[in-house]
mmCIF file of C-alpha atoms in Angstrom:
data_model
loop_
_atom_site.group_PDB
_atom_site.id
_atom_site.type_symbol
_atom_site.label_atom_id
_atom_site.label_comp_id
_atom_site.label_asym_id
_atom_site.label_seq_id
_atom_site.Cartn_x
_atom_site.Cartn_y
_atom_site.Cartn_z
ATOM 1 C CA MET A 1 4.980 4.248 2.562
ATOM 2 C CA PHE A 2 2.666 5.198 -0.190
ATOM 3 C CA VAL A 3 2.965 7.923 -2.312
ATOM 4 C CA VAL A 4 -0.582 9.055 -3.789
ATOM 5 C CA TYR A 5 -1.001 10.879 -6.569
ATOM 6 C CA GLU A 6 -4.222 12.679 -8.002
ATOM 7 C CA ARG A 7 -6.675 10.762 -10.501
ATOM 8 C CA GLU A 8 -8.052 12.669 -13.363
ATOM 9 C CA GLY A 9 -11.750 13.758 -13.402
ATOM 10 C CA ILE A 10 -11.551 14.228 -9.499
ATOM 11 C CA ASP A 11 -11.602 17.713 -7.764
ATOM 12 C CA ARG A 12 -8.409 17.814 -5.390
ATOM 13 C CA ASP A 13 -10.270 19.171 -2.536
ATOM 14 C CA GLU A 14 -12.733 16.357 -2.772
ATOM 15 C CA ALA A 15 -10.120 13.665 -3.111
ATOM 16 C CA LEU A 16 -8.089 14.415 -0.120
ATOM 17 C CA ARG A 17 -11.700 14.845 1.802
ATOM 18 C CA TYR A 18 -12.519 11.294 0.429
ATOM 19 C CA TRP A 19 -8.943 10.066 1.264
ATOM 20 C CA ARG A 20 -9.282 11.529 5.108
ATOM 21 C CA GLU A 21 -13.034 10.632 5.947
ATOM 22 C CA GLN A 22 -13.936 7.515 3.826
ATOM 23 C CA HIS A 23 -10.412 5.802 3.298
ATOM 24 C CA GLY A 24 -8.670 6.571 6.193
ATOM 25 C CA PRO A 25 -10.945 4.847 8.454
ATOM 26 C CA LEU A 26 -11.171 1.760 5.985
ATOM 27 C CA ALA A 27 -7.583 1.558 6.179
ATOM 28 C CA SER A 28 -7.397 1.722 9.856
ATOM 29 C CA LYS A 29 -9.582 -1.915 9.901
ATOM 30 C CA VAL A 30 -6.043 -3.801 8.321
ATOM 31 C CA PRO A 31 -5.486 -6.533 10.782
ATOM 32 C CA GLY A 32 -1.951 -6.154 12.548
ATOM 33 C CA LEU A 33 -1.771 -2.168 11.952
ATOM 34 C CA ARG A 34 -0.019 -0.820 14.741
ATOM 35 C CA TYR A 35 0.392 2.913 13.137
ATOM 36 C CA TYR A 36 -1.505 4.859 10.409
ATOM 37 C CA ALA A 37 -1.138 8.107 9.190
ATOM 38 C CA GLN A 38 -1.823 10.546 5.895
ATOM 39 C CA THR A 39 0.467 13.543 4.943
ATOM 40 C CA HIS A 40 -1.793 15.753 2.634
ATOM 41 C CA ALA A 41 0.447 17.956 0.520
ATOM 42 C CA LEU A 42 -0.893 21.439 0.812
ATOM 43 C CA SER A 43 1.338 22.854 -1.889
ATOM 44 C CA SER A 44 5.050 22.562 -3.645
ATOM 45 C CA ALA A 45 7.833 23.816 -1.641
ATOM 46 C CA ASP A 46 7.808 26.939 -3.601
ATOM 47 C CA GLY A 47 4.163 27.491 -3.075
ATOM 48 C CA GLY A 48 2.647 26.405 -6.110
ATOM 49 C CA SER A 49 0.457 23.254 -6.703
ATOM 50 C CA ALA A 50 1.669 20.084 -5.099
ATOM 51 C CA PRO A 51 3.128 17.123 -7.427
ATOM 52 C CA TYR A 52 0.911 14.517 -5.709
ATOM 53 C CA LEU A 53 -1.675 14.350 -3.345
ATOM 54 C CA GLY A 54 0.493 13.380 -0.212
ATOM 55 C CA SER A 55 1.727 10.048 1.526
ATOM 56 C CA ALA A 56 0.537 7.567 3.728
ATOM 57 C CA GLU A 57 2.355 5.565 6.340
ATOM 58 C CA MET A 58 1.247 2.176 7.667
ATOM 59 C CA ALA A 59 3.276 0.559 10.509
ATOM 60 C CA PHE A 60 3.356 -2.975 11.626
ATOM 61 C CA ASP A 61 5.280 -5.123 14.192
ATOM 62 C CA SER A 62 7.425 -6.764 11.413
ATOM 63 C CA GLN A 63 7.582 -7.072 7.462
ATOM 64 C CA GLY A 64 5.990 -10.413 8.171
ATOM 65 C CA ALA A 65 3.063 -9.044 9.658
ATOM 66 C CA PHE A 66 3.069 -6.462 7.005
ATOM 67 C CA VAL A 67 3.107 -9.711 4.487
ATOM 68 C CA GLU A 68 0.106 -11.409 6.325
ATOM 69 C CA ALA A 69 -1.970 -7.836 6.541
ATOM 70 C CA THR A 70 -1.688 -7.736 2.658
ATOM 71 C CA ALA A 71 -3.408 -11.370 2.286
ATOM 72 C CA SER A 72 -6.294 -9.924 4.184
ATOM 73 C CA PRO A 73 -9.878 -9.035 2.816
ATOM 74 C CA GLU A 74 -9.306 -5.503 4.598
ATOM 75 C CA PHE A 75 -6.440 -4.960 2.748
ATOM 76 C CA ASP A 76 -7.805 -5.608 -0.431
ATOM 77 C CA ALA A 77 -11.189 -3.505 0.289
ATOM 78 C CA VAL A 78 -8.044 -0.923 0.920
ATOM 79 C CA LEU A 79 -6.757 -1.306 -2.344
ATOM 80 C CA LYS A 80 -10.002 -1.464 -4.400
ATOM 81 C CA ASP A 81 -11.157 1.882 -2.678
ATOM 82 C CA VAL A 82 -8.197 3.773 -3.929
ATOM 83 C CA VAL A 83 -9.933 4.516 -7.015
ATOM 84 C CA ASN A 84 -12.287 6.574 -5.718
ATOM 85 C CA PHE A 85 -9.684 9.519 -4.687
ATOM 86 C CA ALA A 86 -6.395 8.686 -6.500
ATOM 87 C CA ASP A 87 -4.584 6.984 -9.274
ATOM 88 C CA PRO A 88 -4.947 3.318 -8.894
ATOM 89 C CA ASP A 89 -2.064 2.857 -11.190
ATOM 90 C CA ASN A 90 0.521 5.034 -9.632
ATOM 91 C CA VAL A 91 0.687 4.429 -6.097
ATOM 92 C CA PRO A 92 4.787 3.950 -5.323
ATOM 93 C CA THR A 93 5.355 1.882 -2.397
ATOM 94 C CA ALA A 94 8.436 1.066 -0.295
ATOM 95 C CA VAL A 95 8.953 -0.738 2.989
ATOM 96 C CA VAL A 96 10.587 1.821 5.225
ATOM 97 C CA GLN A 97 12.463 1.959 8.340
ATOM 98 C CA ASP A 98 11.995 5.358 10.542
ATOM 99 C CA TYR A 99 14.973 6.826 12.179
ATOM 100 C CA VAL A 100 13.454 9.315 14.556
ATOM 101 C CA PHE A 101 15.794 12.696 15.534
ATOM 102 C CA VAL A 102 13.186 14.439 17.519
ATOM 103 C CA ASP A 103 10.016 13.344 19.009
#
């Protein structure tokens, strides 16, 4: 899971568009990827400006498959593309486990 923060000097709507239309298809090419979703933050809970652009989730068959994917040229291209829409120095990342309660 990745949290994506705005980069100074780029319009928020343009950043979200780029993330969706350019970065998403690029990320979809990472080998071994089973699921990829972006969650775009529209506003804060109180209706104000969201504190970040959103989050992204990538799912793999195993943590080992994720580690293999991170060594691929496709994953490297994804990392290098972040600067085009987000702050590349502020992308908190975690390996997570989903527990689905309603599907």
